[in-house]
Coordinates of C-alpha atoms and ligand atoms in Angstrom, one line a residue:
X1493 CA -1.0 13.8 -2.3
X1494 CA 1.1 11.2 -4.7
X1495 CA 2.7 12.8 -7.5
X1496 CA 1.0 11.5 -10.3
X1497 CA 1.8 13.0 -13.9
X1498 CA -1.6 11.5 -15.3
X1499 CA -3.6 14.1 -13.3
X1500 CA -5.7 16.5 -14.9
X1501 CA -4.4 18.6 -11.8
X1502 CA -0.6 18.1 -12.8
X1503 CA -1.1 18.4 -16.9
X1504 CA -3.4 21.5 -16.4
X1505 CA -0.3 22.8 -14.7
X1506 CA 2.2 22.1 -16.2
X1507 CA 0.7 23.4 -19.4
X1508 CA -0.4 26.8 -18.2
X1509 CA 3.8 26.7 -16.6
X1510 CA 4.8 25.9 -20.0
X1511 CA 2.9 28.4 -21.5
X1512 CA 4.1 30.7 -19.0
X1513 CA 7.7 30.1 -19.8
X1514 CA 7.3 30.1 -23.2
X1515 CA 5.4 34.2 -22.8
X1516 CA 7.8 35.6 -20.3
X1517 CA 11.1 33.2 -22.2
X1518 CA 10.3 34.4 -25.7
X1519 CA 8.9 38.1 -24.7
X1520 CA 12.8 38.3 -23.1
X1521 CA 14.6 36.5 -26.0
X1522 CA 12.9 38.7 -28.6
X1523 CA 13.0 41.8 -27.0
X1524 CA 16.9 41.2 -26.3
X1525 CA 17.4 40.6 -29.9
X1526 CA 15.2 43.7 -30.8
X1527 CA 17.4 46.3 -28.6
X1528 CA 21.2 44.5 -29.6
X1529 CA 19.6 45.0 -33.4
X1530 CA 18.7 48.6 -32.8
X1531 CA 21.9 49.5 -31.1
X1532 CA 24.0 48.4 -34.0
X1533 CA 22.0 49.6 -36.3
X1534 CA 22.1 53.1 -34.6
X1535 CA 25.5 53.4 -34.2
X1536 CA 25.9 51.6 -38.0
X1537 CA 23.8 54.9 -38.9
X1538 CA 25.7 57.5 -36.9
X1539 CA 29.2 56.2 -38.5
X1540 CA 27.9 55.9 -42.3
X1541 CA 26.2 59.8 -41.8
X1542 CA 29.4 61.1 -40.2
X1543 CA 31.2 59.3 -43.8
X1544 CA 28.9 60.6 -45.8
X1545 CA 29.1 64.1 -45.1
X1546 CA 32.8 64.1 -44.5
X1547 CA 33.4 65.0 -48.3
X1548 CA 31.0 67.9 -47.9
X1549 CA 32.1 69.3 -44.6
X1550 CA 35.7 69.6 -45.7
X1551 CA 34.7 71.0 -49.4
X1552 CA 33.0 73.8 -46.8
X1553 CA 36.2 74.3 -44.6
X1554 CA 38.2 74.4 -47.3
X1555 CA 36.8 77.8 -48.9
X1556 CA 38.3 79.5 -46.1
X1557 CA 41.5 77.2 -45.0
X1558 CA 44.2 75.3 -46.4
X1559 CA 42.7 71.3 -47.0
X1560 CA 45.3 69.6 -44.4
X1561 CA 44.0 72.1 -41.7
X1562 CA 40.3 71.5 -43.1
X1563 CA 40.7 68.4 -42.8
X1564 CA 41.7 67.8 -39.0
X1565 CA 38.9 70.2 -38.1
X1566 CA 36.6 68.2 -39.5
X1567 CA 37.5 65.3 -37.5
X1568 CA 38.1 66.8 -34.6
X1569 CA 34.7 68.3 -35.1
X1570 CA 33.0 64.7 -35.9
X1571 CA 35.2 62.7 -33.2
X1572 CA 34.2 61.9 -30.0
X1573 CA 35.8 59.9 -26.7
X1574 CA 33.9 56.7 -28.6
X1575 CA 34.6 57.4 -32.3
X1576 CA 38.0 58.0 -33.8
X1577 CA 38.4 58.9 -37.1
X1578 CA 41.7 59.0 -39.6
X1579 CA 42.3 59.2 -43.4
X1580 CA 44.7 57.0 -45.4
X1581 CA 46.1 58.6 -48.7
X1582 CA 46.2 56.6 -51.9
X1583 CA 49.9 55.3 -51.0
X1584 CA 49.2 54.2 -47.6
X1585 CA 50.1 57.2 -45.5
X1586 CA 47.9 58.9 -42.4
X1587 CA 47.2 62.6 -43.2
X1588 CA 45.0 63.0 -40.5
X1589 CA 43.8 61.5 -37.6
X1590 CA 41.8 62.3 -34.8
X1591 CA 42.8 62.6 -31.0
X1592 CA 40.7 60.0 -29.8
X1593 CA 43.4 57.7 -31.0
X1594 CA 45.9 59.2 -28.6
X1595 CA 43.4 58.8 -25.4
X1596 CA 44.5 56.2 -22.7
X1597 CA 41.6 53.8 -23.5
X1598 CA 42.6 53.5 -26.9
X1599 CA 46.4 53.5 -26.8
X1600 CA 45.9 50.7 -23.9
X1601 CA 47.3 47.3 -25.4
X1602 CA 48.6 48.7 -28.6
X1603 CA 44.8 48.8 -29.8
X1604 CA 45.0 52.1 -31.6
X1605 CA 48.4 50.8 -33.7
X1606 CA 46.4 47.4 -34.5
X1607 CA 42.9 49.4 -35.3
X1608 CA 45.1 52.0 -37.2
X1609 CA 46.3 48.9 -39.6
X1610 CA 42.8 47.9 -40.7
X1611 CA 43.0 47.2 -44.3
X1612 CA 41.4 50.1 -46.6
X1613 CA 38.7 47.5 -47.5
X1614 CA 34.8 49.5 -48.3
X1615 CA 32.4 48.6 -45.9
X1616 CA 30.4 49.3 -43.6
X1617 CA 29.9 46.8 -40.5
X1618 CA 30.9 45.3 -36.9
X1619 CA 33.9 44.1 -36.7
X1620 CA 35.8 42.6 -33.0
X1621 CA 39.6 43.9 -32.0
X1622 CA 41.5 42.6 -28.4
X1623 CA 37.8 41.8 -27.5
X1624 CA 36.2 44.7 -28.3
X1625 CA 32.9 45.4 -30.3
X1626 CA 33.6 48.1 -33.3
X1627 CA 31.1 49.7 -36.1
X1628 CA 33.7 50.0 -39.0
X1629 CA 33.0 52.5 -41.8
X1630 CA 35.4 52.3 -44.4
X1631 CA 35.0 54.7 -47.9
X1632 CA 37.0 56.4 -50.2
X1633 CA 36.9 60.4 -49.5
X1634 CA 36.2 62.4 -51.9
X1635 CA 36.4 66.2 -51.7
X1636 CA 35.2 68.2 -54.4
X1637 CA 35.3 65.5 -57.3
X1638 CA 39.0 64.6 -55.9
X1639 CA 39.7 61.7 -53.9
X1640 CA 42.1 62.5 -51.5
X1641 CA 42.3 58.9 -49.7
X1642 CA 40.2 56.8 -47.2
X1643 CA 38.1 57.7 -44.9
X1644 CA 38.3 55.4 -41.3
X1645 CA 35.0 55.9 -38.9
X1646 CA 35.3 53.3 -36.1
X1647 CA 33.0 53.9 -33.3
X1648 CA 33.7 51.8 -30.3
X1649 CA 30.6 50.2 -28.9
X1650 CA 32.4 47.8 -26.1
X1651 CA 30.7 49.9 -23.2
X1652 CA 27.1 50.3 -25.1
X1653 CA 27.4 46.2 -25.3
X1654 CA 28.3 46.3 -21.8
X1655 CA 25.6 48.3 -20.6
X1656 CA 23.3 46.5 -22.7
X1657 CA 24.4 42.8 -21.5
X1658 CA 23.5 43.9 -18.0
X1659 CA 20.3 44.7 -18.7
X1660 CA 19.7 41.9 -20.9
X1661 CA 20.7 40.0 -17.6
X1662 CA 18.2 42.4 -15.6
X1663 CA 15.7 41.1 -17.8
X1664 CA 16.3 37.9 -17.7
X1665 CA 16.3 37.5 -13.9
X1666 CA 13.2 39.7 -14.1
X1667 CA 11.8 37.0 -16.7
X1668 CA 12.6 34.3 -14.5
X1669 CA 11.1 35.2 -11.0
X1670 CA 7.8 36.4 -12.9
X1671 CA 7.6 32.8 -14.4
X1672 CA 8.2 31.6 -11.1
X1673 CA 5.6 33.9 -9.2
X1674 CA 3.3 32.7 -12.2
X1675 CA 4.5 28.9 -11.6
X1676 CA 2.9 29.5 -7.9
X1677 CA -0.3 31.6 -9.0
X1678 CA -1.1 29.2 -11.6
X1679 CA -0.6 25.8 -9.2
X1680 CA -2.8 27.5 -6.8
X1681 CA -5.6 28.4 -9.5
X1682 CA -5.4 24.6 -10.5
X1683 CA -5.9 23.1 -7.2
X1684 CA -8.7 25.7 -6.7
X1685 CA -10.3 24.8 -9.9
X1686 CA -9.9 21.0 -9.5
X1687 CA -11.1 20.9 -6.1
X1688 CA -14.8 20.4 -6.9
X1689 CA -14.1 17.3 -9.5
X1690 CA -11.9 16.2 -6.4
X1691 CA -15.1 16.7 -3.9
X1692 CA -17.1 14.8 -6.3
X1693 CA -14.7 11.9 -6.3
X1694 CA -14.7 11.6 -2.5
X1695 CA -18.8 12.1 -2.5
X1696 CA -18.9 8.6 -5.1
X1697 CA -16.1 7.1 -3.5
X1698 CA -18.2 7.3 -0.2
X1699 CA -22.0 6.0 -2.5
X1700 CA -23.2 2.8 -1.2
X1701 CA -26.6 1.0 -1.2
X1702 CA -27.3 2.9 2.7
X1703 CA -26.8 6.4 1.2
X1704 CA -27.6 6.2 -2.5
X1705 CA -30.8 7.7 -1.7
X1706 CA -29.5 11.0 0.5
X1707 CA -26.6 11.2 -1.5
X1708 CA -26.7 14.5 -3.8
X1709 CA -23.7 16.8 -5.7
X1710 CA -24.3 20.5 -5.4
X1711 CA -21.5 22.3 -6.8
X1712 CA -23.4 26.2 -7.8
X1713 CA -20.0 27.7 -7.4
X1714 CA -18.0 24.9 -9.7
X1715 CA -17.2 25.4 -13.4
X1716 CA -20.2 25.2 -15.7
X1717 CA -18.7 21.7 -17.2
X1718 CA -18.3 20.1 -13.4
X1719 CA -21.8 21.3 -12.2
X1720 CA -22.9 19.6 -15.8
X1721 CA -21.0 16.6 -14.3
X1722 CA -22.3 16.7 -10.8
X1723 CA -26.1 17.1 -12.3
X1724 CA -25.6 13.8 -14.6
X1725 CA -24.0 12.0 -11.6
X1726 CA -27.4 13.3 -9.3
X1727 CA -29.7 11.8 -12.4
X1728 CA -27.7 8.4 -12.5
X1729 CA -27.7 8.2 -8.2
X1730 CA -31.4 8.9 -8.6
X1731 CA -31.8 6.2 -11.7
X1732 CA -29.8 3.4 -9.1
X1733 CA -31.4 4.2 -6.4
X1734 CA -34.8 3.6 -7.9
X1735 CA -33.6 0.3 -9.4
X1736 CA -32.3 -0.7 -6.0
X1737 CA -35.7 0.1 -4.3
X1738 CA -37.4 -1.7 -6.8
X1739 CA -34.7 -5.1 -6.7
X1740 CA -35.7 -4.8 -2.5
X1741 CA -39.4 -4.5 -3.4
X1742 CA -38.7 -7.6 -6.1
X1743 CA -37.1 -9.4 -3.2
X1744 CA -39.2 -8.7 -0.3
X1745 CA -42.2 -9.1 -2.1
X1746 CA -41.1 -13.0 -3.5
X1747 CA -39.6 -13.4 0.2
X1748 CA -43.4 -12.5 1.9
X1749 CA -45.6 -14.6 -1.4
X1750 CA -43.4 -17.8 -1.0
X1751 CA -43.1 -17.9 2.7
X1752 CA -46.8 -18.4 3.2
X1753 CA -47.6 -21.5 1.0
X1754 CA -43.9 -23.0 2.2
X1755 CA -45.3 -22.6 5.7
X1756 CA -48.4 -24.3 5.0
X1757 CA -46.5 -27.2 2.7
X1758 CA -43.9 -27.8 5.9
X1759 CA -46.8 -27.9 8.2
X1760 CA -49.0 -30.5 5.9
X1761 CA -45.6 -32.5 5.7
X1762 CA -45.1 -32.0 9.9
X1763 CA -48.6 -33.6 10.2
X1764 CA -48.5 -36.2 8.0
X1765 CA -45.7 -37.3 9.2
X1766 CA -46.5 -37.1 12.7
X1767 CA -50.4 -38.5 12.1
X1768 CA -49.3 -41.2 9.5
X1769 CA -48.5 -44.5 10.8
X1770 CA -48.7 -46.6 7.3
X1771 CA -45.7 -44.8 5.7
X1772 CA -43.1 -46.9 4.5
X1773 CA -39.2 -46.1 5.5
X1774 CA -38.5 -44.6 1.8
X1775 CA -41.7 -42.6 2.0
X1776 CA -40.9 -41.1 5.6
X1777 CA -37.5 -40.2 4.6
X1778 CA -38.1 -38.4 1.4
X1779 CA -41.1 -37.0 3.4
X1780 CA -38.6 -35.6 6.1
X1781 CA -36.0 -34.6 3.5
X1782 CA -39.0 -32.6 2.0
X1783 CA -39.5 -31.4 5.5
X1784 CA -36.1 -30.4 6.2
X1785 CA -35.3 -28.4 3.4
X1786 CA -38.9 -26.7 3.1
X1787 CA -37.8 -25.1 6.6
X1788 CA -34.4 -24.2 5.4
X1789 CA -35.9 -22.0 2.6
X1790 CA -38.6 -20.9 5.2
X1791 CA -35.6 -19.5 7.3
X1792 CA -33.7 -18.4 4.0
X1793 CA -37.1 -16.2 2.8
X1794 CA -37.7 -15.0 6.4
X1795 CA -33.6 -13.8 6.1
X1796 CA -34.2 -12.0 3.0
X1797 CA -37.5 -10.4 3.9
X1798 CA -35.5 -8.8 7.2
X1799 CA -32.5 -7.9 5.0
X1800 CA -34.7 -6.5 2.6
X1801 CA -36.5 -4.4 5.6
X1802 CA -33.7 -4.0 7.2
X1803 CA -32.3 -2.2 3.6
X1804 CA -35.4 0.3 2.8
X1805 CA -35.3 0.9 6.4
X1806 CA -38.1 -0.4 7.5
X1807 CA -36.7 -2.0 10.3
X1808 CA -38.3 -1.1 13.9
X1809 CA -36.2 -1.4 16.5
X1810 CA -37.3 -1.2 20.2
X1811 CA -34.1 -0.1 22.1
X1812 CA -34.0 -0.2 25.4
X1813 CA -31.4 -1.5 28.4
X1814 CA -30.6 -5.2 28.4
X1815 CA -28.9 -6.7 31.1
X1816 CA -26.9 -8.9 29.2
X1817 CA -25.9 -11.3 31.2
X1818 CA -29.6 -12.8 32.2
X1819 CA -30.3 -12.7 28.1
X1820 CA -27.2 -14.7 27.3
X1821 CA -28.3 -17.3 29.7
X1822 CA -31.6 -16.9 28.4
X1823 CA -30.7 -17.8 24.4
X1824 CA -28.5 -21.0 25.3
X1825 CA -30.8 -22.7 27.1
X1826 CA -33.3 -21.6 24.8
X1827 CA -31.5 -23.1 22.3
X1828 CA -31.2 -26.4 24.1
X1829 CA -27.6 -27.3 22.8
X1830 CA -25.4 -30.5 24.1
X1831 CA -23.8 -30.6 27.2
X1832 CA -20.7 -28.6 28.0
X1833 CA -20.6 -27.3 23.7
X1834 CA -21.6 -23.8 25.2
X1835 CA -19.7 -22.4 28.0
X1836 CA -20.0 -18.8 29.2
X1837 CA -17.5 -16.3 30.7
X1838 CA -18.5 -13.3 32.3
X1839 CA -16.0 -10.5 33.6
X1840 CA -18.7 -8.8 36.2
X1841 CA -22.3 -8.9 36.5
X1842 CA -24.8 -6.2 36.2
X1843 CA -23.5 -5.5 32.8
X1844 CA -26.4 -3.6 30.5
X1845 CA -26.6 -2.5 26.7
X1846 CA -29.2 -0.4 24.8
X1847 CA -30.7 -2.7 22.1
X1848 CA -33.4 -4.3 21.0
X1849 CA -34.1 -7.7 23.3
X1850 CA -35.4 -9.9 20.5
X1851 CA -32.9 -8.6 17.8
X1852 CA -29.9 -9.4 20.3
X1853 CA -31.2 -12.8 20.9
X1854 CA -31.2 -13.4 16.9
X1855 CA -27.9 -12.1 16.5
X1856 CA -26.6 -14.6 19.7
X1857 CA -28.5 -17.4 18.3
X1858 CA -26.9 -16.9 14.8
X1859 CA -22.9 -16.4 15.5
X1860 CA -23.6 -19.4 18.3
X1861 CA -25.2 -21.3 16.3
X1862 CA -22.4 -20.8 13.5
X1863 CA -19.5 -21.6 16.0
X1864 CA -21.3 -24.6 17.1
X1865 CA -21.5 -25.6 13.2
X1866 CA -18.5 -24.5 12.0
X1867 CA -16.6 -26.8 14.8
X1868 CA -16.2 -30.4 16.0
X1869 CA -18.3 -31.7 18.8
X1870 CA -16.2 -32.1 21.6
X1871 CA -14.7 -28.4 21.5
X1872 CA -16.6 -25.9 23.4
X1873 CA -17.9 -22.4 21.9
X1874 CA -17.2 -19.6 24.5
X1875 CA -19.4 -16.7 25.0
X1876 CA -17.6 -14.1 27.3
X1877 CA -19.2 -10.5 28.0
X1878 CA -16.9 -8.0 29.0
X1879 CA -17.3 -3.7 29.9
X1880 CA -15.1 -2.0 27.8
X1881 CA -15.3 1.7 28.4
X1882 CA -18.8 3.1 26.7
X1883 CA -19.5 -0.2 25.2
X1884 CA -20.9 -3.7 26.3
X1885 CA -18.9 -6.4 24.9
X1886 CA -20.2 -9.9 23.9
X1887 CA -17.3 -12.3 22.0
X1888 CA -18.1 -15.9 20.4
X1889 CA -15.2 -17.8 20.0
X1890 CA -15.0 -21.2 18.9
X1891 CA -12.1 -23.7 17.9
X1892 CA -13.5 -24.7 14.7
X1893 CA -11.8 -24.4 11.5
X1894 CA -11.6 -21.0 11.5
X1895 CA -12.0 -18.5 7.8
X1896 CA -8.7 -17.8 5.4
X1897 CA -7.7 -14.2 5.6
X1898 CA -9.1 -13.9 2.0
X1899 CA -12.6 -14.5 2.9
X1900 CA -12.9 -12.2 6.2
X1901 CA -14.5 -9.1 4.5
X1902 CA -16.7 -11.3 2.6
X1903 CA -18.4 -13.3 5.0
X1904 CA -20.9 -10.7 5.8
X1905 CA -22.2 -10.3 2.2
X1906 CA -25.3 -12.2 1.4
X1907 CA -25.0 -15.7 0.3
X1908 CA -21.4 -15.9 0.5
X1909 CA -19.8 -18.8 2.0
X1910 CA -16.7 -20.1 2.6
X1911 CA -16.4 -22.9 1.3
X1912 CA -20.0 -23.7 -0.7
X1913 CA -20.1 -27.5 -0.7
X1914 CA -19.1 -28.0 3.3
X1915 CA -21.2 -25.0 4.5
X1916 CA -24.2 -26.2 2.0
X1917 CA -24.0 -29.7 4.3
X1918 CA -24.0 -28.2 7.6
X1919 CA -27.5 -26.6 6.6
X1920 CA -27.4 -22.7 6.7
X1921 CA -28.3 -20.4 4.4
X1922 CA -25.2 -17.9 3.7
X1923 CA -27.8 -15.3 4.9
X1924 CA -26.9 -15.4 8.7
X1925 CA -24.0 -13.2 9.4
X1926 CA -25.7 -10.5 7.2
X1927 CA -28.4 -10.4 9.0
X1928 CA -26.3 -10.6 11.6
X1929 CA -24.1 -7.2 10.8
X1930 CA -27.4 -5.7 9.7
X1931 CA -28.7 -6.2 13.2
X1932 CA -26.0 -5.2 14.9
X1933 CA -25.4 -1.5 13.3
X1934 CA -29.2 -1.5 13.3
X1935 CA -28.9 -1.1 16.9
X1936 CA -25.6 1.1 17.0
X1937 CA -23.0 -1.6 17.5
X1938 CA -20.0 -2.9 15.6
X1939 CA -19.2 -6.3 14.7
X1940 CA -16.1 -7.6 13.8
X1941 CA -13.8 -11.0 13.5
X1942 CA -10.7 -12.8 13.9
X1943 CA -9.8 -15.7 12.7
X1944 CA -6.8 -18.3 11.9
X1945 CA -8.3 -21.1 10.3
X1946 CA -7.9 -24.5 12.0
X1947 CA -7.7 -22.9 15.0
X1948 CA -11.0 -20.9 15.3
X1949 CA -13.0 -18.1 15.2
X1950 CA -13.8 -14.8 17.6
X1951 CA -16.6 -12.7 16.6
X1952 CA -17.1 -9.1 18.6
X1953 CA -20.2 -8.0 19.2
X1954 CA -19.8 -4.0 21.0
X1955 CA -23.1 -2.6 21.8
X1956 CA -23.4 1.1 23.3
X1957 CA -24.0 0.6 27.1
Ligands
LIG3263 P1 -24.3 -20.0 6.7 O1 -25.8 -20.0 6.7 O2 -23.7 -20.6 5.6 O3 -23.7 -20.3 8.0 P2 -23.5 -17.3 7.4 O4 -23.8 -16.0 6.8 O5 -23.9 -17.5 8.8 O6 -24.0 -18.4 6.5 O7 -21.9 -17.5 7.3 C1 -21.3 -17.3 6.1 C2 -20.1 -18.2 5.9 O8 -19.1 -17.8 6.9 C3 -20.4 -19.6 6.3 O9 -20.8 -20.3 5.1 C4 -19.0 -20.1 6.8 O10 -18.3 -20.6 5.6 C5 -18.4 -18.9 7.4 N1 -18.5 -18.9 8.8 C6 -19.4 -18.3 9.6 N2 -19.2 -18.4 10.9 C7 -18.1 -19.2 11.0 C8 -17.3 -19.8 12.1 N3 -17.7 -19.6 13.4 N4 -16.3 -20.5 11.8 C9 -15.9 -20.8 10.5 N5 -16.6 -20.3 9.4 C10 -17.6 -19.5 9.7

């Protein structure tokens, strides 16, 4: 199928895909942001408690110690491999300081001496040294109403961020195949969905004045709104096909009223100017141009009342085996045309078809007739009759002026011609070849043509065998 961005097929997609991203994308972003938030704020927490309740602890300690020894078993107490803690008296000077800031990790790049130099500054907050992530908490210490200097908690979070950045990628990966696997669900559900609007499609594409009648959507599985659809379509199929029955009726019934007094008119006109000696030269030739064209639109109504049948079906026909060859024959000299204009070619004798006898002759009368019109008189229309496998094989081919490439599909519909004044003249009624086609399918056979104007025409005529 094309890629086509206007389909309902593709936007419906590439919303719900959208959507998708946007759940699974945002769910990840925000939750990311949510844990980094509580992790710092956790660790901001542990650091400002173990601050806070410095001053107490050591007032405790100090009951039963001296202060300086209070004081480093307080921080030994409160430190950890992660958190080192030290205290800065008023003039600048370390009184105490935990072992964390002698471990390898922290003496590693001269970090501890650079941390250790972190100006005495209050605060509380997250602070980035060589690359790594601190919680500083900075305060004054204050021990029994005395302040004895400041108080350094720095708790080193590098390895929580660490931690936390791989699952954050976890996540993400995670969020990505799921909008993926979702991607592929949600195509599938789309196709699945659109497939009876797509059925429908086909089904009109497919409606033409042969099927209008049998043609009927039933989707009871489809989405309410395309089985609301398919129901409207069924009402406006049924609404065509009674206006096409009743445009056939229209037509067959003028066809059948007119035909009857036009048959009586051409035959008063036939007589009189058969019986009628006295008419003068102007009177017998408007009386024969009367005649003439009061048979053409005989033939013409007689055309439309078969079409017509032909169309509502009422068409019999009598199928049975032809041999072909003897009926050719049969319709040229029937037709009584000029010496050496119809020639005949056959491959082998004995060759049948199953069709009607009479139908077949009209069809042979009509595309002979139509090379023999449609060509100058000293060229010769062919007939040949050929087996080719299942199917009987009857080509016309004249050398006449042939029909433009434009006009091939056309020439079939009723009334069309290709070029109306010149066709007009040679007397025809632009019905022929549709009655033709209609004959021809009538019976089970196809019909087609080639043609290169100014150099002729070949019509096919393949009839089961
Ligand atoms: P018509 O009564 O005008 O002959 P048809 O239905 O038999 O009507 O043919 C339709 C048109 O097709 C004709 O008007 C003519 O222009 C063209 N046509 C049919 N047969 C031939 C042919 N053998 N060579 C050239 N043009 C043809």
């Amino acid at each position: 199928m094309k890629f086509d961005p206007g389909r309902i097929q593709f936007r419906l997609t590439a919303g719900m895909v959208l959507a998708s991203i946007l759940g699974f994308g945002g769910m990840t972003a925000w939750s990311n942001f949510r844990m980094q938030q509580i992790l710092i704020k956790g660790h901001k927490e542990n650091a400002y408690e173990i601050a806070e309740r410095f001053g107490q602890d050591v007032a405790w300690m100090d009951e039963t110690m001296p202060s300086q020894e209070a004081l480093q078993k307080v921080i030994n107490y409160r430190s950890t491999a992660d958190t080192a803690i030290w205290i800065r008296s008023p003039e600048g000077e370390i009184i105490a300081k935990s072992d964390t800031l002698e471990m390898g990790s922290w003496e590693k790049d001269g970090f501890a001496d650079e941390i250790i130099q972190l100006p005495s500054t209050t605060q509380l907050s997250t602070i980035e040294v060589q690359d790594r992530q601190l919680i500083a908490c900075i305060a004054p210490l204050v021990v029994n109403g005395t302040e004895l200097g400041i108080l350094f908690v720095i708790d080193d979070i590098t390895q929580n961020q660490r931690s936390f950045a791989t699952v954050n990628r976890d996540l993400t990966l995670a969020s990505i195949f799921f909008i993926g696997l979702s991607a592929i669900v949600i195509t599938l559900y789309v196709r699945q969905s659109i497939k009876p609007i797509r059925k429908m499609n086909e089904l009109a594409a497919n409606v033409c004045s042969d099927n209008l009648a049998d043609t009927h959507l039933e989707f009871d599985r489809a989405p309410t709104e395309v089985r609301e659809l398919a129901q409207a379509f069924n009402m406006m199929l049924g609404r065509l096909s009674a206006a096409w029955d009743q445009q056939r009726r229209f037509v067959s019934d003028v066809s059948h009223e007119l035909r009857t007094p036009l048959t009586l008119v051409h035959g008063y006109l036939q007589s009189t100017l058969r019986r009628c000696n006295t008419l003068s030269e102007p009177q017998r030739e408007g009386l024969e141009i009367a005649a003439t064209e009061a048979d053409r639109t005989i033939r013409m109504l007689q055309d439309l009342l078969d079409l017509a049948r032909a169309d509502g079906g009422h068409m019999r026909f009598h199928i049975e085996r032809v041999p072909l060859k003897e009926l050719i024959l049969n319709t040229i000299e029937m037709c009584g045309y000029a010496n050496d204009r119809v020639k005949v070619e056959l491959q082998s004798g004995g060759i049948e078809a199953r069709a009607d006898r009479n139908r077949l002759k009209q069809v042979l009368i009509n595309l002979i007739d139509n090379g023999v019109k449609y060509s100058e008189d000293n060229t010769v229309v062919t007939v040949r009759l050929k087996q080719e496998d299942e199917w009987a094989v009857i080509q016309i081919c004249d050398r006449g002026r042939g029909v433009p490439m434009t006009d091939l599909t056309q020439i079939f519909d009723p009334f069309y011609r290709v070029d109306e004044d010149r066709s007009r003249a040679t007397g025809g009624t632009g019905l022929g070849l549709s009655i033709v086609k209609t004959l021809v399918e009538g019976m089970r056979g196809k019909i087609k043509v080639q043609s290169t104007p100014g150099e002729g025409s070949i019509f096919t005529v393949s009839l089961p065998s």
